[in-house]
Short mmCIF file of C-alpha atoms in Angstrom, two decimals:
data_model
loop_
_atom_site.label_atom_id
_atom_site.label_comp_id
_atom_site.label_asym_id
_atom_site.label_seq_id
_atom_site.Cartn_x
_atom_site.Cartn_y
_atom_site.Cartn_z
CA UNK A 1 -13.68 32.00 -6.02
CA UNK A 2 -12.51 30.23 -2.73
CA UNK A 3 -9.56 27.92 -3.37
CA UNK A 4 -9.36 24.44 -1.99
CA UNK A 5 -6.17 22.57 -2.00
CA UNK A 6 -6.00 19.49 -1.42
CA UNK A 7 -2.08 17.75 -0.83
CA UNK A 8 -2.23 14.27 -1.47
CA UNK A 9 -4.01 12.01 -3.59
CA UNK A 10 -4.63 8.97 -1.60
CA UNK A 11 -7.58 7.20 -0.03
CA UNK A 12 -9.21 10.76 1.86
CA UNK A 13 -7.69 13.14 -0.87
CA UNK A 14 -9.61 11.46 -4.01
CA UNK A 15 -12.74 11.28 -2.43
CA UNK A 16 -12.58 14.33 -1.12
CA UNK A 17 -11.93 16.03 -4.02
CA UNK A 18 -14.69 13.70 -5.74
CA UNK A 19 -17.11 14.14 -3.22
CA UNK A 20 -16.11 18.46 -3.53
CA UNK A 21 -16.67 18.22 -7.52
CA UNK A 22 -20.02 16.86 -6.64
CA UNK A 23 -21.33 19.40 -4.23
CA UNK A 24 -19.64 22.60 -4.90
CA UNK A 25 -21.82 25.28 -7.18
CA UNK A 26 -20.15 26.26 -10.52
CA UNK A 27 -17.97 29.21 -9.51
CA UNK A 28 -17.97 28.89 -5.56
CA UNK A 29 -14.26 27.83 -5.31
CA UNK A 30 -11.71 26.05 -7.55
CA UNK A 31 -10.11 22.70 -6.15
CA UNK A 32 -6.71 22.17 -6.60
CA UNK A 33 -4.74 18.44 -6.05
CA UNK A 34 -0.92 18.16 -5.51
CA UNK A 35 0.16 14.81 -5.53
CA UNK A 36 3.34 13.39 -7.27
CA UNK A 37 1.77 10.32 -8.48
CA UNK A 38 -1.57 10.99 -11.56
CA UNK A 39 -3.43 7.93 -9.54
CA UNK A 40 -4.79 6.88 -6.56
CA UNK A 41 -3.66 3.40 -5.53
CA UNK A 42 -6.07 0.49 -4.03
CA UNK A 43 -4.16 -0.72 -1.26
CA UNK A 44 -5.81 -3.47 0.02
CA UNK A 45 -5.63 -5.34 -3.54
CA UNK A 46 -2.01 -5.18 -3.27
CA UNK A 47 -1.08 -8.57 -1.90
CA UNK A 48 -3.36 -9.60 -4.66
CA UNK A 49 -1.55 -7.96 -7.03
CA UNK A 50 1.43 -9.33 -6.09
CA UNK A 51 -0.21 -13.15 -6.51
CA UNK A 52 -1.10 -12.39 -10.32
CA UNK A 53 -5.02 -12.25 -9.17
CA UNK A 54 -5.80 -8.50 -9.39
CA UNK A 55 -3.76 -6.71 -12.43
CA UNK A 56 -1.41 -3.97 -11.75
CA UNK A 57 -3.71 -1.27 -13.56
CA UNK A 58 -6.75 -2.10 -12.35
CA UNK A 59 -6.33 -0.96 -8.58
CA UNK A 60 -4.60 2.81 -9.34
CA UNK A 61 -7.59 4.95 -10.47
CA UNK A 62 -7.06 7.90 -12.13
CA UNK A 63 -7.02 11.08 -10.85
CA UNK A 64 -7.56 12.83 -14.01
CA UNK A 65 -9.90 10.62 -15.24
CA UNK A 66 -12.02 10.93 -12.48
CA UNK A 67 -11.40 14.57 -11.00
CA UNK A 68 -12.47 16.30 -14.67
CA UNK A 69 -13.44 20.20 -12.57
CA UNK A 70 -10.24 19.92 -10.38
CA UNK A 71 -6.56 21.05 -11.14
CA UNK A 72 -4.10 18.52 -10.52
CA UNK A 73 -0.73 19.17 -9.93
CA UNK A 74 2.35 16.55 -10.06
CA UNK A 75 4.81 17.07 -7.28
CA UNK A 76 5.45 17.05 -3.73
CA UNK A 77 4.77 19.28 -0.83
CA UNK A 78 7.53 20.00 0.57
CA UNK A 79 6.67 22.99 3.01
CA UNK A 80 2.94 24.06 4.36
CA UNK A 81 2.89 27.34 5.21
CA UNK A 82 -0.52 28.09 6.45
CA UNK A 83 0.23 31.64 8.35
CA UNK A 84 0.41 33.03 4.90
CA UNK A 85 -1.95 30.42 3.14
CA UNK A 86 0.92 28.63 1.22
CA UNK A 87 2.57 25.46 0.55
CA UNK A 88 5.80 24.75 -0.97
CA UNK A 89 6.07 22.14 -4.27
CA UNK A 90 8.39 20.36 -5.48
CA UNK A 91 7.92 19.10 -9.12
CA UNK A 92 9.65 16.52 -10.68
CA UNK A 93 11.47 19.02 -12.88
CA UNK A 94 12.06 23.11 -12.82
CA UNK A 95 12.40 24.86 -9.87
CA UNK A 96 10.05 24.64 -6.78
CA UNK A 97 6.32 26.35 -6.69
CA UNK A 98 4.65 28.48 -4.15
CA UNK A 99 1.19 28.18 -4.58
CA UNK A 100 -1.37 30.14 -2.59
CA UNK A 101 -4.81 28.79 -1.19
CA UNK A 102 -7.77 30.11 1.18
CA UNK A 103 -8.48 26.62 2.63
CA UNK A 104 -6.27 23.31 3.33
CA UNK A 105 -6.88 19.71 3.29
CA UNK A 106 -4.11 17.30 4.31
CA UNK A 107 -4.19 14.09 3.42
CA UNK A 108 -0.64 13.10 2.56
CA UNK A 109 -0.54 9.65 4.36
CA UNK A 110 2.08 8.42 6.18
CA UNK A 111 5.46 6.77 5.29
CA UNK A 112 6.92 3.12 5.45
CA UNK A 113 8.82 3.09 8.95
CA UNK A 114 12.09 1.70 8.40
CA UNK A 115 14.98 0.81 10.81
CA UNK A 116 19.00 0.88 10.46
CA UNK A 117 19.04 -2.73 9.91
CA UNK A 118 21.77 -3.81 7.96
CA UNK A 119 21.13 -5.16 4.45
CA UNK A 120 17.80 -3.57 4.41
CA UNK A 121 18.03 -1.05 2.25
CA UNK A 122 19.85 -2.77 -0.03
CA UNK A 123 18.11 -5.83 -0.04
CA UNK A 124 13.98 -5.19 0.90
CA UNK A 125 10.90 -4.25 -1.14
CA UNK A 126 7.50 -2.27 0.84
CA UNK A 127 4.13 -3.38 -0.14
CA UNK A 128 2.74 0.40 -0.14
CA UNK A 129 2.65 0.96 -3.56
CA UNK A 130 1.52 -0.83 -6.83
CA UNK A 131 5.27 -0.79 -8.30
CA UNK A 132 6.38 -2.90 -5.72
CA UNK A 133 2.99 -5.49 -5.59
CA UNK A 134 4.42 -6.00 -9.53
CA UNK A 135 8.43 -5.96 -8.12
CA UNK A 136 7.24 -8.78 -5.70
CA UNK A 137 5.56 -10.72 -8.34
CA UNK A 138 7.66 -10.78 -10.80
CA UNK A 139 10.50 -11.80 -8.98
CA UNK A 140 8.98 -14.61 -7.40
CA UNK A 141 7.94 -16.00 -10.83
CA UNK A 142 11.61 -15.20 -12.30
CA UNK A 143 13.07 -17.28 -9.01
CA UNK A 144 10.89 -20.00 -9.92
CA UNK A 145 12.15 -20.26 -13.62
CA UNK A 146 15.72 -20.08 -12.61
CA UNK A 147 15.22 -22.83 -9.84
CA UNK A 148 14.19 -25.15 -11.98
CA UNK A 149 17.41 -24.98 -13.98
CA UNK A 150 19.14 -25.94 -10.90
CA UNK A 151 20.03 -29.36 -9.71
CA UNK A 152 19.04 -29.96 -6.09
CA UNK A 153 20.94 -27.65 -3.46
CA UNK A 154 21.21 -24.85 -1.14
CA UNK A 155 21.39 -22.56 -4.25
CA UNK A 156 18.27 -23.39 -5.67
CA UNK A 157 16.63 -23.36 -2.03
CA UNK A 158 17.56 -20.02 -1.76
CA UNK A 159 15.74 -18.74 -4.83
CA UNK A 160 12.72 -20.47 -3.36
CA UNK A 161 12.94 -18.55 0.16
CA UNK A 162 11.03 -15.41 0.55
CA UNK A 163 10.53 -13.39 4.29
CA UNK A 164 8.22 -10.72 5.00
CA UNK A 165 8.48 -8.58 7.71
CA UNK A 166 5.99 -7.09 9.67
CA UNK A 167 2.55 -9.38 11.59
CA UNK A 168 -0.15 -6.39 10.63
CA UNK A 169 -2.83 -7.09 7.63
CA UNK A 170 -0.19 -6.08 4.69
CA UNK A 171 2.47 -8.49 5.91
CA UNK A 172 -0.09 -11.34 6.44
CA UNK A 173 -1.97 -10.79 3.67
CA UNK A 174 0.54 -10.54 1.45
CA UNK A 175 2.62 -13.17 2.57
CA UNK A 176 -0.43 -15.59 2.61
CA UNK A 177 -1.17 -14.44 -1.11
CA UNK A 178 2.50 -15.00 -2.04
CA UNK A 179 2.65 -18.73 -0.79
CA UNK A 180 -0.75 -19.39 -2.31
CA UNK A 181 1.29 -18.58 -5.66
CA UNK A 182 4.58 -20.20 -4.82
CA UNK A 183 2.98 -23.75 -4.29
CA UNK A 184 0.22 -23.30 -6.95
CA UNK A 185 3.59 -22.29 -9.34
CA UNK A 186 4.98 -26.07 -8.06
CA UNK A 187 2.26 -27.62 -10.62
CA UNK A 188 3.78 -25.91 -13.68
CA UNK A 189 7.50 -26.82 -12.28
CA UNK A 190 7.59 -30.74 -12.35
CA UNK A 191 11.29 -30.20 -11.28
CA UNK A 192 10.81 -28.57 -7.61
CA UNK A 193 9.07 -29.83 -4.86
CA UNK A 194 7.08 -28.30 -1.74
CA UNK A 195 10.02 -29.13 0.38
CA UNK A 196 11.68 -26.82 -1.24
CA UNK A 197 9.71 -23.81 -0.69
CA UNK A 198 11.10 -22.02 2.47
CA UNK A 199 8.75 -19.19 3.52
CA UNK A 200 9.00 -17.00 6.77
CA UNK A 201 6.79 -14.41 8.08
CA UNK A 202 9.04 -12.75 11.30
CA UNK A 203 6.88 -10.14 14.02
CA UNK A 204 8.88 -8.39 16.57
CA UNK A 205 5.42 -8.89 19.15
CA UNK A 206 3.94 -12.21 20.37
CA UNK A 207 0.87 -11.91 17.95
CA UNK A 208 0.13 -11.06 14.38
CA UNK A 209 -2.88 -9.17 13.27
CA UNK A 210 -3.35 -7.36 16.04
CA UNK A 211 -6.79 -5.76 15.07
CA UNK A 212 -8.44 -9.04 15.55
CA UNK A 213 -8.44 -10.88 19.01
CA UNK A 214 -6.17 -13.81 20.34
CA UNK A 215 -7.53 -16.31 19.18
CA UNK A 216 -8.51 -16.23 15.38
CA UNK A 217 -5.02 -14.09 15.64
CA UNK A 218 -3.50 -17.61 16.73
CA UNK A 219 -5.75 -19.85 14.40
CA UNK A 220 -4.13 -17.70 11.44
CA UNK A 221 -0.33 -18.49 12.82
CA UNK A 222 -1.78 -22.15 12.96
CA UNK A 223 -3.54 -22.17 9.45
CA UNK A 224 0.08 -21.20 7.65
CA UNK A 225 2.28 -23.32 9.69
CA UNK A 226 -0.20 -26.13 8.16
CA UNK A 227 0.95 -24.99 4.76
CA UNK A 228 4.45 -25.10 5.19
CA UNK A 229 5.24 -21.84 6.26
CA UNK A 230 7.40 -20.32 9.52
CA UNK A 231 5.91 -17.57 11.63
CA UNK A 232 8.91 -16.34 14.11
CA UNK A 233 6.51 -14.16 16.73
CA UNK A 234 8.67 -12.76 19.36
CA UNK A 235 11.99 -12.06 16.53
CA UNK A 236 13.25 -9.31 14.99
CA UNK A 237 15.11 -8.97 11.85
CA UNK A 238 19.33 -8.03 12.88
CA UNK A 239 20.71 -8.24 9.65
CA UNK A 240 19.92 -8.71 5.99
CA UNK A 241 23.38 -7.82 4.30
CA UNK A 242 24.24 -10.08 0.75
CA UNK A 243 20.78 -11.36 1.54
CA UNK A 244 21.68 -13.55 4.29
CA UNK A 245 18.81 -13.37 7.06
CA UNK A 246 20.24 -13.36 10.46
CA UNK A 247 16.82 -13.06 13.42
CA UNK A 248 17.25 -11.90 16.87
CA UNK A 249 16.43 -15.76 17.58
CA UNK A 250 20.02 -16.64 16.28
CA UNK A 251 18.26 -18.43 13.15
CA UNK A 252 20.03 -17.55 9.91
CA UNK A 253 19.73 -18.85 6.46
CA UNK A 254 19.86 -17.23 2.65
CA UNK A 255 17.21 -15.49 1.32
CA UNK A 256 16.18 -14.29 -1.81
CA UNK A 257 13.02 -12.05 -1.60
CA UNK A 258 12.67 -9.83 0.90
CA UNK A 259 9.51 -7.92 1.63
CA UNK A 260 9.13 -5.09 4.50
CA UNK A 261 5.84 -4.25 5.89
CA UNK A 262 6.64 -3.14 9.04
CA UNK A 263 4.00 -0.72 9.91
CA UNK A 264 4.08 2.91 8.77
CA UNK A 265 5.31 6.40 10.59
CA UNK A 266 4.26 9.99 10.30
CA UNK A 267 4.96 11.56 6.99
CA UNK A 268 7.97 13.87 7.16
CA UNK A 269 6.04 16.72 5.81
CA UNK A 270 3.17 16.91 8.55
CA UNK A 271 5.96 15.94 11.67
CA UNK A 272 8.33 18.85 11.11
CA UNK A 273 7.64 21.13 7.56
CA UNK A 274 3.98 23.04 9.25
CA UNK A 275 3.50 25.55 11.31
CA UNK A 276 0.29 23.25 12.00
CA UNK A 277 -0.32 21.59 15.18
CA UNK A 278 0.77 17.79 15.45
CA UNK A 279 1.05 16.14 18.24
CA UNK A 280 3.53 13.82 19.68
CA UNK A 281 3.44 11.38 17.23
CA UNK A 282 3.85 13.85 14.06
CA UNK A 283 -0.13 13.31 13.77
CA UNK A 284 -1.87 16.42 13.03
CA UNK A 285 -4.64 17.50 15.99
CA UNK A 286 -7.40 17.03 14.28
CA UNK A 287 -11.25 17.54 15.76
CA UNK A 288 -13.94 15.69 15.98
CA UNK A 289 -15.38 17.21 12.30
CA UNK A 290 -11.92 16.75 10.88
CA UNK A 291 -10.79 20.56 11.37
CA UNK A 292 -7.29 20.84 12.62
CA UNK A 293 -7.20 22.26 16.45
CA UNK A 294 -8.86 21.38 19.64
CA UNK A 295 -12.02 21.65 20.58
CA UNK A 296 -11.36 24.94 21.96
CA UNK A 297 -9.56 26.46 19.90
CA UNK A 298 -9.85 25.95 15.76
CA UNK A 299 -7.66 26.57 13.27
CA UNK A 300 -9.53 28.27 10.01
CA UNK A 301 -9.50 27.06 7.25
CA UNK A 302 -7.26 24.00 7.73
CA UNK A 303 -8.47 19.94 7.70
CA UNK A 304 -7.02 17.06 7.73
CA UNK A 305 -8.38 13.30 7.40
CA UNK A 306 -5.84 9.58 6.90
CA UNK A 307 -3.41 8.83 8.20
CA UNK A 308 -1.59 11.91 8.93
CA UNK A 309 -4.35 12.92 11.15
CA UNK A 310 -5.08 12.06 14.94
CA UNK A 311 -8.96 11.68 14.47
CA UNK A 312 -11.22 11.54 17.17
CA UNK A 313 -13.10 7.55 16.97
CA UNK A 314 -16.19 8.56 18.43
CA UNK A 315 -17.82 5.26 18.29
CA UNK A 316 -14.97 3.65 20.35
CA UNK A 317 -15.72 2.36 24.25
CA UNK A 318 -12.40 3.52 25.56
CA UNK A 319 -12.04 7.66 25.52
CA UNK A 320 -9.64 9.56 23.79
CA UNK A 321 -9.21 6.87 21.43
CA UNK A 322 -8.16 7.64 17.61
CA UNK A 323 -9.48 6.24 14.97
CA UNK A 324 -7.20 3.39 13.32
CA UNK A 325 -5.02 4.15 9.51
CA UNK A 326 -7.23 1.62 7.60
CA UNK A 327 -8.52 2.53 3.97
CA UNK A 328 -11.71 1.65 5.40
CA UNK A 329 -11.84 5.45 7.56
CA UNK A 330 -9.94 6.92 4.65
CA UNK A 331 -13.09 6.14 2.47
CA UNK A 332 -15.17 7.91 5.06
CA UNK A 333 -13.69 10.63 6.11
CA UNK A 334 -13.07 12.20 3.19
CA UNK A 335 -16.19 12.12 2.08
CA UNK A 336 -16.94 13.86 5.47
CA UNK A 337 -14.77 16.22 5.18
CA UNK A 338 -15.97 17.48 2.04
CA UNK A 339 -19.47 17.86 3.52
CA UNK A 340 -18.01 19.87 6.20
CA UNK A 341 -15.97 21.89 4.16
CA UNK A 342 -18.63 23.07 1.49
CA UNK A 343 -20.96 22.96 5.05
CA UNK A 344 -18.39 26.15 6.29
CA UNK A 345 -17.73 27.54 2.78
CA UNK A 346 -21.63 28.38 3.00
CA UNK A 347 -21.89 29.05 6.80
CA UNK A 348 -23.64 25.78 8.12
CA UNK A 349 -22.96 23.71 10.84
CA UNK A 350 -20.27 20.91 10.55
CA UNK A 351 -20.89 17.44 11.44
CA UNK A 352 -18.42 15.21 13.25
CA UNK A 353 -16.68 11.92 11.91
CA UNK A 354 -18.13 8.74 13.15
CA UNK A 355 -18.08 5.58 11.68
CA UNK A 356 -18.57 2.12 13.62
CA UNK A 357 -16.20 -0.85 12.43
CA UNK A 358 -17.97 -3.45 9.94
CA UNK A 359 -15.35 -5.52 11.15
CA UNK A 360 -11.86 -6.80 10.32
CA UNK A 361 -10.77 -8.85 6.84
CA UNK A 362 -7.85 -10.48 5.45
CA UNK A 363 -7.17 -12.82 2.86
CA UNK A 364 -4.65 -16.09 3.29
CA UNK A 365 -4.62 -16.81 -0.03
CA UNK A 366 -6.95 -18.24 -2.74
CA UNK A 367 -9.67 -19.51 -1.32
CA UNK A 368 -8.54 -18.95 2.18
CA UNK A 369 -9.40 -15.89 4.80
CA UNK A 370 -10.66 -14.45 7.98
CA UNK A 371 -13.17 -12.45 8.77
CA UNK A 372 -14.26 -11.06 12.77
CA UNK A 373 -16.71 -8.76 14.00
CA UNK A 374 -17.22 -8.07 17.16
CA UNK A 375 -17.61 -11.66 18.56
CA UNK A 376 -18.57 -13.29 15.18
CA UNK A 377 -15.38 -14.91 13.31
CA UNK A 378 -15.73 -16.78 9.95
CA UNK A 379 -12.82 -18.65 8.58
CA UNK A 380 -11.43 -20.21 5.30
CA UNK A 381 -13.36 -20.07 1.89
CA UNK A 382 -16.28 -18.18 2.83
CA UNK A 383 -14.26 -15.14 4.55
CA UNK A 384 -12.29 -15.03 1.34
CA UNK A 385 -15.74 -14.32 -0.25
CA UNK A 386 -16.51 -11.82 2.22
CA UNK A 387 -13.19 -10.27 1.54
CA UNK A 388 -13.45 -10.28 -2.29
CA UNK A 389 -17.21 -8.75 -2.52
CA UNK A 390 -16.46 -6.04 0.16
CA UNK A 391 -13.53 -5.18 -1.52
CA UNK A 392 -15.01 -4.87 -5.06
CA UNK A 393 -17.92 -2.91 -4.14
CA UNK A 394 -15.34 -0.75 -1.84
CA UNK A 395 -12.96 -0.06 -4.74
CA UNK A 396 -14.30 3.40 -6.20
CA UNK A 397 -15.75 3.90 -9.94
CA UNK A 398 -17.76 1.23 -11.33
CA UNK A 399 -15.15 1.06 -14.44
CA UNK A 400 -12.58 -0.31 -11.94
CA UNK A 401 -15.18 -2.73 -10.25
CA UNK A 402 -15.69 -4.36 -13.97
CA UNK A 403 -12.79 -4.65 -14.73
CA UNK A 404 -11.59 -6.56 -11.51
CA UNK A 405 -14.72 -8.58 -11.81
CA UNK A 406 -13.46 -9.71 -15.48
CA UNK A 407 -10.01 -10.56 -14.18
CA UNK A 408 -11.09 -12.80 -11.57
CA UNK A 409 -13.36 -14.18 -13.53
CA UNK A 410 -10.76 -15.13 -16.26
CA UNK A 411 -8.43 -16.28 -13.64
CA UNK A 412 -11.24 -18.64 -12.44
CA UNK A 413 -11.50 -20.10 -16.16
CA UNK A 414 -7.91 -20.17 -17.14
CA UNK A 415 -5.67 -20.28 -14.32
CA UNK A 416 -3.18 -16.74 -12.99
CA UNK A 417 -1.06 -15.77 -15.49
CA UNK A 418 2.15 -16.68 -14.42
CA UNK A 419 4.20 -14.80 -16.61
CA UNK A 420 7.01 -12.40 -15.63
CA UNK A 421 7.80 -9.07 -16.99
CA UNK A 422 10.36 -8.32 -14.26
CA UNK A 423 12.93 -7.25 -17.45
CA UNK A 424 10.38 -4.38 -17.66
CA UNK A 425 12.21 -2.55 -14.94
CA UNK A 426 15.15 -2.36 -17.39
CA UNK A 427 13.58 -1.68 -20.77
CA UNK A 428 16.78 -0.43 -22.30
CA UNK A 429 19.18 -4.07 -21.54
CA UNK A 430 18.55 -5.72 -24.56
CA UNK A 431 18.78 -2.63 -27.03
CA UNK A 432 22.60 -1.65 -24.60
CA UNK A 433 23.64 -5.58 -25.32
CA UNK A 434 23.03 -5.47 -29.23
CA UNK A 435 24.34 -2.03 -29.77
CA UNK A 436 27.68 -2.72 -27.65
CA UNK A 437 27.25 -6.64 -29.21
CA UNK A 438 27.41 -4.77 -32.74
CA UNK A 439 30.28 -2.18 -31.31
CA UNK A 440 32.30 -4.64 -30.00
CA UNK A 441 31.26 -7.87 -32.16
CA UNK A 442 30.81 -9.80 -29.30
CA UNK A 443 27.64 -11.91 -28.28
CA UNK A 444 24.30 -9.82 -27.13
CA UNK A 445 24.74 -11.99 -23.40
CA UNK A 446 28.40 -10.97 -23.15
CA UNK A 447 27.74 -7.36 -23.87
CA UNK A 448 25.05 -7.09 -21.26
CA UNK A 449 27.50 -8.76 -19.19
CA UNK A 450 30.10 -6.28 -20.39
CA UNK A 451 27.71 -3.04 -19.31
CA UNK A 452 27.77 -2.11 -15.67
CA UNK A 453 24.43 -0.22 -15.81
CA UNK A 454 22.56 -3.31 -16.04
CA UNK A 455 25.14 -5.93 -14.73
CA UNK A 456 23.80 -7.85 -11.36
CA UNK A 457 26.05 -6.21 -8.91
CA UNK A 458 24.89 -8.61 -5.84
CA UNK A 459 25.39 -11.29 -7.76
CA UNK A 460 22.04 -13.02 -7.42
CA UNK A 461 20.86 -12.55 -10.63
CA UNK A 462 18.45 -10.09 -10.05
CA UNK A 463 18.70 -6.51 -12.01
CA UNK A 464 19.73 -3.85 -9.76
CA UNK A 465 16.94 -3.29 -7.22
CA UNK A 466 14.55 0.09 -7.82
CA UNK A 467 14.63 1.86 -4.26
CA UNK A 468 12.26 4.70 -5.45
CA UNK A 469 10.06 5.69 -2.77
CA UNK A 470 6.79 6.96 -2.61
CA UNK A 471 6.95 10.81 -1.95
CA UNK A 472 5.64 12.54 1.22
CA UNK A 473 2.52 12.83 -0.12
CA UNK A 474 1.70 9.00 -1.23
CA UNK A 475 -1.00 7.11 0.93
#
């Protein structure tokens, strides 16, 4: 039997390996998965996840629910070695795997691109990955309960001050979805005020949103301005240390919720651990049919789709152009790729990727978005419509669909939850303060104060930030 593996279970992994299960004979070749995470994660429900809309489960999909005829392994690919058909895993325990294969499909994503900026790693959360949607959440709603046990004052205005980093869709959507919560939360806090809220959305280039044109990119700046928020175009973030924002501007102020989302950059993996071809970018060359090489010259048995791949965008005007890292290619070309891959496991022809743009969609919030294709642009309630039944019918399995349908509507009958489980990243606090309350015969809250494990070592109140990153094969 030929075997297929597949590293990374993202966007163009899962449905390649879905769309494989599908079309490949009993016994013609054995499909194997390596991805460290046992889900694929919904990305563009994440800024809804992080507003209490969409739950936390309902946009990672299973892989082994889903992938029953393929072999999934949990770990990271550390090393593709394709001279000798190999790759090199890394588990999350024992010793490292070699694991053989006859073909090779890359999809392992890219990374969050980060920058030496002080305070950042110490201070900011991504939006890539569902863990942090729920971080993001839940710390917003725990700010809001400890501001409103504050008197008036610049340490209550702090807990009510979030900044997001980064103009593209993630940044904007989720900061739009954020400040929809924040001043819907105001209703269920008597004691705060709008005023109060202190929200800032900072891009290093003159625009946000850059895959839509000027001027719905401008009507968006203008749109959250109206609500209360501050869009610094033009600024970069210089320092974030003890949570203190200081912008290239010369504007500084205290912060309490940080969120980076400033773009992403090749995965480590695919840049400098291949004896595959990449190009300048750490991208691998990738043809028009999704086979990695040139036009003239091929590599067998080796494909790559997502964003770790510099794919031909045959239905653009301008030549040479590539297509853009949006879920909505993702989607497609894996399913293309698995075509072409059972299409040369058999000996047919191959057929190349092409897929013209149904447009561009982000949500601003409940009941607020922005929709633009080509020269057609549709603002405000009815893009958020737009963006809500695309997205359904875009998220895969029809159990996941249903159960997002039931959420929103529940949310439309009884409110968001606004509940926060954000003690849920330290499930072991309370059982540390009662056993060294019982050791010591002290008070449970002056144990936990007592143990440094779970102490609040910025002094902000928050538990010690998770910094757990997504490994090099996460989409």
């Amino acid at each position: 039997m030929r075997r297929i593996l597949i590293v990374g279970g993202g966007y163009a992994g899962f449905y390649t390996a879905w769309r494989l299960e599908k079309r490949l004979r009993r016994h013609e070749a054995e499909v194997t998965v390596v991805d460290p995470r046992p889900y694929m994660t919904y990305q563009p429900f994440l800024p809804e996840v992080t507003a209490g809309s969409v739950e936390a489960r309902h946009v990672a999909v299973s892989l082994r629910r889903h992938l029953r005829r393929t072999t999934l392994i949990a770990g990271s690919v550390i090393d593709i070695d394709h001279a000798h058909r190999s790759v090199t895993v890394r588990p999350a325990d024992g010793p490292d795997l070699t694991i053989g294969y006859d073909t090779i499909v890359v999809t392992a994503g890219a990374v969050t691109r980060t920058f030496p900026i002080p305070g950042v790693a110490d201070e900011a959360i991504g939006l890539k990955h569902v863990e942090e949607a729920v971080a993001i959440r839940d710390r917003l709603l725990t700010a809001f309960e400890r501001a409103s046990a504050l008197p008036p004052g610049p340490q209550r205005r702090r807990l009510l001050t979030v900044t997001v980093v980064g103009g593209g869709f993630t940044g904007v959507e989720g900061f739009g979805e954020l400040l929809s919560l924040a001043t819907a939360l105001l209703r269920s806090y008597p004691e705060l005020s709008a005023d109060e809220l202190d929200f800032h959305l900072v891009e290093a280039r003159d625009r946000i949103l850059p895959e839509v044109t000027d001027r719905p990119g401008r009507w968006v700046v203008r749109h959250l301005e109206e609500r209360g928020a501050h869009v610094h175009l033009k600024t970069q973030l210089v320092s974030a240390e003890g949570g203190h924002i200081v912008l290239s501007t010369g504007e500084e102020y205290d912060n309490h919720l940080l969120i980076w989302t400033a773009g992403n950059q090749s995965n480590p993996v695919v840049a400098r651990h291949t004896d595959l071809p990449v190009d300048e970018d750490g991208l691998f060359q990738v043809r028009a049919d999704l086979r990695i090489g040139t036009d003239d010259a091929a590599i067998p048995d080796a494909w790559a789709a997502g964003d770790n791949a510099a794919v031909p965008d045959l239905a653009a005007d301008v030549a040479g152009a590539r297509t853009v890292p949006n879920a909505q290619h993702a989607v497609r070309q894996g399913k293309r790729l698995a075509a072409n891959v059972v299409a040369d496991l058999r000996g047919k022809r191959t057929r190349p990727y092409v897929h013209h743009s149904l447009g561009t969609i982000a949500t601003l919030g409940l009941g607020k978005g922005i929709f633009q294709y080509r020269r057609l642009v549709i603002k405000g309630f009815a893009a958020w419509v737009i963006h809500r039944g695309y997205h359904v019918l875009a998220i895969p399995t029809w159990e996941r669909k249903i159960r997002v349908l039931l959420i929103w509507a529940a949310a439309t009958l009884f409110g968001r939850d606004i509940v926060s489980l954000l003690s849920v990243q330290h499930p072991r606090a309370a059982f540390v303060a009662a056993t060294l309350g019982s050791m010591h015969g002290t008070s449970q809250a002056t144990a936990l104060r007592s143990d440094p494990a779970d102490s609040d070592a910025d002094g902000d109140g928050d538990p010690p930030p998770s910094l757990g990153g997504r490994s090099l094969e996460g989409r």
